[in-house]
Amino acid sequence: MTRLLLPLEHDPHTAEQHGEDALLHALKRLPRRVQQVLLLNRLDQLGFAEIATRLDLPLVSIERHMNQALQTTRQPGDALAASAGHWYVRLQSPQVTASERIDFRRWLDAKPEHLHAFHDTELRWRSLLAPARQLGHDGWYRQGRAALSLGGCSIAIGLGLAALAALGLLA
């Protein structure tokens, strides 16, 4: 009788690749606008204000999109990681106030778990770089606002034409 034995050692590169694949899959499930904001920030290193100007969006939308992208990296139901993620994104905003920075410092100093969660958030943020490169490899995210909405417009036009044809108005 032959037995197949699995190696006891495991390749850390394989585990790392699996993690990156899972992150890439999670990023692909995000709305296209969220992907675009993330890629402009991570790959082109644009700040929130620059992204807001480029996409003609309010800064609060940029923050919301960045937070949504960062939250894809945390475990569901981890409230502490969610709070750390909110702080991480908020502190990058040009609209953050001195009062908010003081509140963050108080939150960070309140419990050792907060510091640990914030540190984990920074590591998760860094872990997004490789999947972001894969997601934006062809530069699609550099297109303007109109380029992203063309897909929706063409669907709407197609449905409109189909409705007109069904009604017999397009003969």
Short mmCIF file of C-alpha atoms in Angstrom, two decimals:
data_model
loop_
_atom_site.label_atom_id
_atom_site.label_comp_id
_atom_site.label_asym_id
_atom_site.label_seq_id
_atom_site.Cartn_x
_atom_site.Cartn_y
_atom_site.Cartn_z
CA MET A 1 0.00 0.00 0.00
CA THR A 2 1.37 3.39 -0.95
CA ARG A 3 0.73 6.48 1.06
CA LEU A 4 0.88 9.94 -0.27
CA LEU A 5 2.40 12.30 2.22
CA LEU A 6 1.88 16.01 2.01
CA PRO A 7 4.92 18.09 2.78
CA LEU A 8 4.92 19.49 6.29
CA GLU A 9 6.56 22.68 5.17
CA HIS A 10 4.49 25.24 3.41
CA ASP A 11 5.76 27.85 1.05
CA PRO A 12 5.15 31.35 2.44
CA HIS A 13 5.09 32.72 -1.11
CA THR A 14 2.12 30.48 -1.92
CA ALA A 15 0.20 31.75 1.10
CA GLU A 16 1.11 35.33 0.21
CA GLN A 17 -0.05 34.82 -3.39
CA HIS A 18 -3.33 33.32 -2.17
CA GLY A 19 -3.87 36.38 0.04
CA GLU A 20 -3.18 38.74 -2.87
CA ASP A 21 -5.56 36.77 -5.10
CA ALA A 22 -8.29 37.03 -2.46
CA LEU A 23 -7.70 40.79 -2.15
CA LEU A 24 -7.76 41.21 -5.93
CA HIS A 25 -11.05 39.34 -6.08
CA ALA A 26 -12.48 41.54 -3.29
CA LEU A 27 -11.33 44.71 -5.09
CA LYS A 28 -12.92 43.56 -8.35
CA ARG A 29 -16.27 43.26 -6.57
CA LEU A 30 -16.16 46.92 -5.52
CA PRO A 31 -18.08 49.50 -7.56
CA ARG A 32 -16.05 50.86 -10.46
CA ARG A 33 -15.88 54.38 -8.98
CA VAL A 34 -14.46 53.01 -5.69
CA GLN A 35 -11.85 51.06 -7.66
CA GLN A 36 -10.93 54.18 -9.60
CA VAL A 37 -10.48 56.30 -6.47
CA LEU A 38 -8.38 53.61 -4.81
CA LEU A 39 -6.14 53.19 -7.86
CA LEU A 40 -5.63 56.92 -8.32
CA ASN A 41 -4.51 57.09 -4.71
CA ARG A 42 -2.43 53.91 -4.51
CA LEU A 43 -0.90 53.76 -7.99
CA ASP A 44 -0.71 57.40 -9.04
CA GLN A 45 -0.22 58.61 -5.45
CA LEU A 46 -2.77 61.37 -5.77
CA GLY A 47 -4.12 62.94 -2.60
CA PHE A 48 -7.81 63.12 -1.77
CA ALA A 49 -8.13 66.74 -2.96
CA GLU A 50 -6.47 65.97 -6.30
CA ILE A 51 -8.73 62.96 -6.85
CA ALA A 52 -11.81 65.00 -5.94
CA THR A 53 -10.84 67.69 -8.44
CA ARG A 54 -9.97 65.22 -11.18
CA LEU A 55 -13.24 63.28 -10.83
CA ASP A 56 -15.38 66.29 -9.92
CA LEU A 57 -16.53 64.67 -6.68
CA PRO A 58 -16.85 66.10 -3.17
CA LEU A 59 -14.08 65.21 -0.73
CA VAL A 60 -16.54 63.34 1.47
CA SER A 61 -17.22 60.96 -1.44
CA ILE A 62 -13.50 60.33 -1.87
CA GLU A 63 -13.21 59.50 1.84
CA ARG A 64 -16.22 57.19 1.66
CA HIS A 65 -14.81 55.37 -1.38
CA MET A 66 -11.38 55.00 0.21
CA ASN A 67 -12.94 53.68 3.39
CA GLN A 68 -15.02 51.20 1.42
CA ALA A 69 -11.90 49.93 -0.36
CA LEU A 70 -9.95 49.60 2.88
CA GLN A 71 -12.81 47.78 4.59
CA THR A 72 -12.59 44.98 2.01
CA THR A 73 -9.37 43.90 3.70
CA ARG A 74 -10.81 43.35 7.18
CA GLN A 75 -12.75 40.45 8.62
CA PRO A 76 -16.53 40.99 8.66
CA GLY A 77 -17.82 41.93 12.09
CA ASP A 78 -14.49 43.28 13.36
CA ALA A 79 -15.70 46.58 14.81
CA LEU A 80 -12.27 47.59 16.11
CA ALA A 81 -10.71 47.13 12.65
CA ALA A 82 -13.58 49.14 11.15
CA SER A 83 -12.93 52.01 13.58
CA ALA A 84 -9.20 51.90 12.89
CA GLY A 85 -9.93 51.97 9.16
CA HIS A 86 -12.21 54.99 9.51
CA TRP A 87 -9.48 56.82 11.44
CA TYR A 88 -6.82 55.81 8.93
CA VAL A 89 -8.78 57.23 6.01
CA ARG A 90 -9.98 60.33 7.87
CA LEU A 91 -6.45 61.30 8.86
CA GLN A 92 -5.45 61.36 5.16
CA SER A 93 -8.16 63.89 4.33
CA PRO A 94 -7.21 67.53 3.90
CA GLN A 95 -10.41 68.38 5.79
CA VAL A 96 -9.34 66.68 9.03
CA THR A 97 -9.41 69.17 11.89
CA ALA A 98 -7.05 69.63 14.82
CA SER A 99 -9.89 68.55 17.10
CA GLU A 100 -10.26 65.29 15.15
CA ARG A 101 -6.52 64.67 15.42
CA ILE A 102 -6.78 65.10 19.19
CA ASP A 103 -9.77 62.74 19.29
CA PHE A 104 -7.78 60.19 17.29
CA ARG A 105 -4.85 60.43 19.71
CA ARG A 106 -7.22 59.88 22.64
CA TRP A 107 -8.76 56.88 20.88
CA LEU A 108 -5.32 55.47 20.12
CA ASP A 109 -4.11 55.90 23.72
CA ALA A 110 -7.31 54.58 25.31
CA LYS A 111 -6.46 50.89 24.89
CA PRO A 112 -3.49 48.92 23.62
CA GLU A 113 -5.87 47.10 21.26
CA HIS A 114 -6.53 50.38 19.44
CA LEU A 115 -2.84 50.86 18.67
CA HIS A 116 -2.60 47.26 17.50
CA ALA A 117 -5.71 47.64 15.29
CA PHE A 118 -4.35 50.84 13.76
CA HIS A 119 -1.01 49.17 13.05
CA ASP A 120 -2.85 46.24 11.43
CA THR A 121 -4.80 48.73 9.31
CA GLU A 122 -1.55 50.23 8.03
CA LEU A 123 -0.33 46.74 7.12
CA ARG A 124 -3.63 45.96 5.37
CA TRP A 125 -3.35 49.24 3.47
CA ARG A 126 0.12 48.26 2.25
CA SER A 127 -1.15 44.82 1.29
CA LEU A 128 -3.47 46.47 -1.26
CA LEU A 129 -0.62 47.70 -3.45
CA ALA A 130 0.11 44.46 -5.34
CA PRO A 131 -3.57 43.65 -6.07
CA ALA A 132 -4.11 47.30 -7.04
CA ARG A 133 -1.30 47.04 -9.58
CA GLN A 134 -2.99 44.00 -11.10
CA LEU A 135 -6.40 45.69 -11.13
CA GLY A 136 -5.12 48.85 -12.79
CA HIS A 137 -2.47 47.31 -15.05
CA ASP A 138 -3.97 48.75 -18.22
CA GLY A 139 -4.54 52.28 -16.86
CA TRP A 140 -8.35 52.24 -17.25
CA TYR A 141 -8.76 54.13 -13.98
CA ARG A 142 -7.09 57.25 -15.40
CA GLN A 143 -10.12 57.84 -17.64
CA GLY A 144 -12.37 60.71 -16.68
CA ARG A 145 -15.78 60.55 -15.13
CA ALA A 146 -17.56 60.28 -18.49
CA ALA A 147 -15.60 57.18 -19.52
CA LEU A 148 -16.91 55.26 -16.54
CA SER A 149 -20.49 56.20 -17.21
CA LEU A 150 -20.44 55.22 -20.88
CA GLY A 151 -21.25 51.63 -19.98
CA GLY A 152 -24.45 52.68 -18.25
CA CYS A 153 -25.35 55.07 -21.07
CA SER A 154 -24.93 52.45 -23.76
CA ILE A 155 -27.14 50.05 -21.82
CA ALA A 156 -29.79 52.75 -21.42
CA ILE A 157 -29.62 53.65 -25.12
CA GLY A 158 -29.87 49.98 -26.08
CA LEU A 159 -32.90 49.47 -23.85
CA GLY A 160 -34.51 52.60 -25.23
CA LEU A 161 -34.00 51.47 -28.81
CA ALA A 162 -35.37 48.02 -27.95
CA ALA A 163 -38.47 49.61 -26.39
CA LEU A 164 -39.00 51.80 -29.45
CA ALA A 165 -38.63 48.80 -31.74
CA ALA A 166 -41.07 46.82 -29.63
CA LEU A 167 -43.61 49.62 -29.88
CA GLY A 168 -43.10 49.79 -33.62
CA LEU A 169 -41.93 53.39 -33.56
CA LEU A 170 -38.57 52.51 -35.02
CA ALA A 171 -39.45 51.16 -38.46
#
